[in-house]
Amino acid sequence: MSGTDTDFPVADASGSAIPADLASLESEVRSYSRAWPAVFRSASGSRLRTDTGDSYLDFFAGAGSLNYGHNNPVLKRALLEYLDADGITHGLDMMTSAKADFLRAFQAKVLDPRGLDHKVQFTGPTGTNAVEAALKLARKVTGRHAVAAFTHAFHGMSLGSLAVTAGPKQAGAGIPVGHTLRLPYDGFGTSGGSGLDLFEELLKDCGSGVEVPAAVIVETVQGEGGVNVASVDWLQRLASLCERWEMLLILDDVQTGCGRTGHFFSFESAGIRPDLVCLSKSISGYGLPMALLLLRPQFDVWKPGEHNGTFRGNNPAFVTATAALANYWADSTLTEATERNSHRIGEFLDRIARAHPEFGLRSRGRGLMWGIAFDRPDLARLISRESFARGLVIETSGAQSQVLKILPPLTITEAELDEGLGVIGDAIDKLAAF
Amino acid sequence: MSGTDTDFPVADASGSAIPADLASLESEVRSYSRAWPAVFRSASGSRLRTDTGDSYLDFFAGAGSLNYGHNNPVLKRALLEYLDADGITHGLDMMTSAKADFLRAFQAKVLDPRGLDHKVQFTGPTGTNAVEAALKLARKVTGRHAVAAFTHAFHGMSLGSLAVTAGPKQAGAGIPVGHTLRLPYDGFGTSGGSGLDLFEELLKDCGSGVEVPAAVIVETVQGEGGVNVASVDWLQRLASLCERWEMLLILDDVQTGCGRTGHFFSFESAGIRPDLVCLSKSISGYGLPMALLLLRPQFDVWKPGEHNGTFRGNNPAFVTATAALANYWADSTLTEATERNSHRIGEFLDRIARAHPEFGLRSRGRGLMWGIAFDRPDLARLISRESFARGLVIETSGAQSQVLKILPPLTITEAELDEGLGVIGDAIDKLAAF
Amino acid sequence: MSGTDTDFPVADASGSAIPADLASLESEVRSYSRAWPAVFRSASGSRLRTDTGDSYLDFFAGAGSLNYGHNNPVLKRALLEYLDADGITHGLDMMTSAKADFLRAFQAKVLDPRGLDHKVQFTGPTGTNAVEAALKLARKVTGRHAVAAFTHAFHGMSLGSLAVTAGPKQAGAGIPVGHTLRLPYDGFGTSGGSGLDLFEELLKDCGSGVEVPAAVIVETVQGEGGVNVASVDWLQRLASLCERWEMLLILDDVQTGCGRTGHFFSFESAGIRPDLVCLSKSISGYGLPMALLLLRPQFDVWKPGEHNGTFRGNNPAFVTATAALANYWADSTLTEATERNSHRIGEFLDRIARAHPEFGLRSRGRGLMWGIAFDRPDLARLISRESFARGLVIETSGAQSQVLKILPPLTITEAELDEGLGVIGDAIDKLAAF
Amino acid sequence: MSGTDTDFPVADASGSAIPADLASLESEVRSYSRAWPAVFRSASGSRLRTDTGDSYLDFFAGAGSLNYGHNNPVLKRALLEYLDADGITHGLDMMTSAKADFLRAFQAKVLDPRGLDHKVQFTGPTGTNAVEAALKLARKVTGRHAVAAFTHAFHGMSLGSLAVTAGPKQAGAGIPVGHTLRLPYDGFGTSGGSGLDLFEELLKDCGSGVEVPAAVIVETVQGEGGVNVASVDWLQRLASLCERWEMLLILDDVQTGCGRTGHFFSFESAGIRPDLVCLSKSISGYGLPMALLLLRPQFDVWKPGEHNGTFRGNNPAFVTATAALANYWADSTLTEATERNSHRIGEFLDRIARAHPEFGLRSRGRGLMWGIAFDRPDLARLISRESFARGLVIETSGAQSQVLKILPPLTITEAELDEGLGVIGDAIDKLAAF
């Protein structure tokens, strides 16, 4: 095995190439269209189709924005009816019947059953905007500047979120960002385990030079950071530390929420109650831009309009979101299916790791969010490319793209799941044989 | 006349009040639902309807996001067909047929006819995200930190944009923002006129303590800042100064673009060619979240994925945007209508100002974007409330909300325009009589 | 005349060169030893002597630290007696008899006669440390971050002072400095005159994006900045503006104080009363490191030790300072002599300017602090070098070293003054003839 | 034992009180004159005398500025001769015979014998200014912004130094300081030991969010921080880590240098070679303000005058510094005496700790720099006050002043040392009996 990015013979992609006029019109910043060089036309469930009729199985799910699959028929019906009836499409933060329906459904299906009394803020319809709002609010509530964030964190690309994001993307800010205290995430390095202990010792000692931050922002599973999974114990210790020091706990559930890890919120299994929760990606359920911030009532100190934005109430997204809540979160069917499928993936990855000791594979995950880390940074990318050639859309993550990331729709069938895992297995076998 | 906010008897709003459970579920940050306390259910053209059947004429147009009116039938048809056919709803920055169609239409209808060779970057689907991308890119291109921005500017609420936004909203950042050089906008104070001269003298003198910024970011009409209109001469001097000092000129056309001031871009009448142009709000034409950044090819130095975001390609928005371009920007019909209606508003406001010298009214505007400034800060808000009670949705702007802002859909009929202006006139007469 | 730095034949310096071992031991940062390549051994009054016995007339006066001349015999006697008696040489901010004597003399000779009730803070013994203390205190008093400072300002090289210093030296910080609002100094450019008006308009308008700063820091004559002289009227307008907006007025009198411009303080002739005054350089009178900050009593909100430093009480400096106050500030003799000599220099420079229209000379000054600005940046440096070769130590200032700066001891005799001016005149004549 | 600050009966101070007019003239920022309420007039060796004739033994030594005692006769003679001969007292960074003598002596007595090839930069004559220069230079050399610094560090009070200083003093900056990475010092908390390991893991991982800093700044013993002593092993690991990651190692030897810990430099016993070394306090030997920065030749990238300051060459201080080097650093006599006396103090403190288990005393130190930490923060201050009443000047340190700090002149006699320790012992006994 000596495959490298350049000489490994990836199977021919049958998908259409991207016409040259489009490539030259769109900025060099484009990225996924390079990894998957096809023009996609339509999609349903777990399948994407190109304009030349090729079909791809989707282990990417809009980076977690399509938990209920593409063009989910239940949501689609609700959306078409709404649009057909000339429902409000744009209303800033005016009250609309679509928003009213969503708020009530969210309270009935999500908040009340979990004993949560959080209030809902509709921010600009992107995850990063919900994070910006959370950071502002935590600073306003506490009067402090710094926010603690973790190694390998990803919270978004606008300047405020970028300051808490770790890794090379931060350099893109073009100016030094500050007011961030970087802490080791659960499992970081050999010393990461005691990171929270060191943090508390620094807070306790008034001469340490580390002041109590306004907040700690955390993901329960770091998706972009390489599918790093925090343990229940660590999350509980973190929550308790935040309470002790009156730092707001901001749970960035943008990718991990909406059932991705099993329960609706990713923090439910740890039994913690974050002060602020950022939701986006799959909250609309249909891939429509939407984001919200949940805030404990005592922290709702905003003045009217203090954080605003033109698209902060995306009414068509409210409609599909309400339909998704009604259809998938009235009972535990989806959560149970996710746990079954999660187990299936875990067993598969164990087999693969045992079968290929030469790759030093390490797998980890929760719900339908799994990663396989390779020792060599280029291997995950090769597997991703080979998989695409074999009809599977799957991406990599981690600071060096060294982790293959499995993120199918939650509504995927067992047969589709097995099909996709089979492609991955074949690609790894081929790489091993090379 | 001694009316104040509390004792002026605003006519009863016939609109439904907002149910208490909703008000307590949504964060205190909500604002428009306070100004217009009704639950809106549907809308078409220039009319909104509440869930109790009341109808409102719209002089607000989604803060400039609904230039073609609510649920424009041409765009609606295209959108319903796309959704019905299971078109891609979410694809990050993968290439899709919807994106391909939009790019080609944008080139054919917008860029080519104006001799522009800018490339297109799809940022997160909000104006503020396009601004964040522009600021990052300007800093990357030049290697400099500071960005010059103007008094009363509004560029968005995420941290990077907030740093160039002027006024009280900036305090909401919760941390000191920096790297901004604040300049007087055209017409600011008594000394504003020579602001660009002073700026250039500071740049020329290596001991001035002012270093050449990476960029200057400007709105041609400051919508949130109180409908302040920059003159053609001032814009030309600014553009020429940017060229001389190799600062990128960032034109924030988020509210002023897409025909709002007559031509597609607000800078066309000044004959200038900005380096970066931010578009959002009405670019989708249907109120769907979408934003893009235009960049001159030599400044397209992004690395793949260097600025990203989950919803940076909103495919349903591409579909309506393409339909809007085809329908409204193939000829000059819309631009001419806008200019006719603009003239109509201007004349009306002149009459009102002459009729009510006691208010010291000052009006200004371009296209369908007009402001009437009152001396006393509370008067514009009173007129807005009284207008709502009389069936007209109209907002205020300016640091003290002292400017009544007229922003109807571009597709409004003359009759509707006259109706709305009539409401304003009546409200002012009532205030004068009080 | 086409002399440039490289081909103009400067007269041979008779001074000893600097031995090579010393040049290689000392960092490249050294500067004056390059301009004046001699090893100086002793000095008295207005004369310096090298170790090879050459004598130089001093128009530099330790950059304003030797207002009473080198080794002034009155101060020398006091110092020798103190040291001989084993007086305290180092006592941090313990109370000592030397400090007590100084405080009482300063009150009696300086504060009381001028009706000032300022308290005295002994900072670290450098001008920049007094400025750092002033900036900290202004921020503490007001709770605000920004400080307004002027084009061409020089306030020191530690990070806090560097942030308010203008020009290329600021880049040496190595990190972006912030929290500074840069304003045009009196006479800056063509628009500088109205700079204070623009500033106040920005403060008045809550949407301007410029918040009220904690303080304004100003020099009455900008020594390093090129001997720029603020008018009495401008200083009064500035002081009144500070009072109106409750910004602390910090007067950096480090170089201009202690009689340099005639009166003890440089601001006396303007009749203003700054909130904070920084003194250093000639306050010890003997060239010994010492600095202090004067603060109006209501602003003395320091907690004990909140700003500290090892050498903040330099007792030998207190001794010479007390002697200087007793000897030179009991009556107006020194002030009157300074004014006579100032007039003498002014007349001379007028004659020179008229005699050499080809150089476009512009002269300005107050007291014994004068500058002659050349159009071409290299000319002032050439005159300085030629003067040194002719036995006169004189430096240049300004962002491009384009200003020849005349700064003799205040105790210089008329004969010495004429001798020095004669050297300058000869050097200019030679340059003109070249 | 239940003594508190207010009810413990401190023996009457025999020293004169401070006259009220002086207390009201000097700013509230004064601190030592509160702890030791006397007016000091003269001093020699290890004894201070007040203006009422009382004598105090000195265990404070000008906070480490008087390593050779007060008015050391050898240095005194050199200084008086120099001043008498009208030697240059002030010369900025001109070359003078006093500077030349110092440079050569420093090379011969300090650099050469230790195999060091560092160059010498004369900064402003305060420790904080040497630190400011070091930080600037490290940033210039590496092009990076951040500097790593440790818990409980003290590096000075100007803004740049304050940013790396830990603890409550930093808040005095009045603005948020940044660009500092805070690391646990050797022995900090229970996790401090592995702090360097965690630091290196963060540097190794490109996704950690921690970028390689420009430099690490460290004290070998943290004087202000509570006399925390770094181990040889830890210093070696730190030096090696700096080398591996090309971070400059800045050794702040301001208080620990000039023989305070035994050898001339405090880092000699660890066998490391810092890139930059800050010296001040006792470098002049006579309590005169002086500071310098040692820099490895390859890092001497300063441009002439890039860091400057009026008093950066304090010639009288050069004279006493040269005499101190000649007299004390030609052989190992002083170092050996320091080690003997250090042993004597250590044994004494062990006895005290054993005799008073009720106080939980922990002692630590190197050379003549020892601390005794009390569990209760007020006890060290009580002992300090009681000691003063008994004729001993001794201060406290640590973030809560919980550490009694023993810092006598290096030239103290054994008899004086025993006398002072006896006072401390008696004071503790009295406290225990209370």
Coordinates of N, CA and C in Angstrom, one line a residue, chain A residues 2 38 40 95 104 130 158 196 208 227 259 270 316 386 390:
Chain A
S2 N 0.8 2.0 -1.1 CA 1.6 3.2 -1.1 C 0.9 4.3 -1.8
A38 N -20.1 17.3 -10.2 CA -21.3 17.0 -11.0 C -22.3 18.1 -10.8
F40 N -25.9 18.7 -9.8 CA -27.1 18.0 -9.2 C -28.4 18.7 -9.6
M95 N -45.0 38.9 13.8 CA -45.7 37.7 14.1 C -46.5 37.2 12.9
R104 N -45.6 27.1 18.9 CA -46.5 26.2 19.8 C -46.0 24.8 19.6
A130 N -26.7 32.4 15.0 CA -27.2 32.0 16.3 C -26.0 32.1 17.3
S158 N -18.4 33.9 10.6 CA -18.4 35.4 10.9 C -17.5 35.7 12.0
L196 N -10.3 20.3 32.4 CA -11.3 21.0 33.2 C -10.8 21.3 34.6
S208 N -3.9 34.0 39.0 CA -3.5 33.1 37.9 C -3.4 33.9 36.5
V227 N -15.1 14.6 14.2 CA -16.1 13.7 15.0 C -15.4 13.3 16.3
G259 N -32.0 15.5 16.5 CA -32.0 14.1 16.4 C -30.8 13.4 15.9
A270 N -26.7 13.4 28.5 CA -25.9 13.8 29.7 C -26.7 14.4 30.8
P316 N -41.3 30.2 5.3 CA -41.4 28.8 4.7 C -40.7 27.8 5.6
E386 N -12.9 7.9 -4.0 CA -13.2 6.6 -4.6 C -14.7 6.3 -4.3
R390 N -17.9 5.6 -6.9 CA -18.8 4.4 -6.8 C -20.2 4.7 -6.4

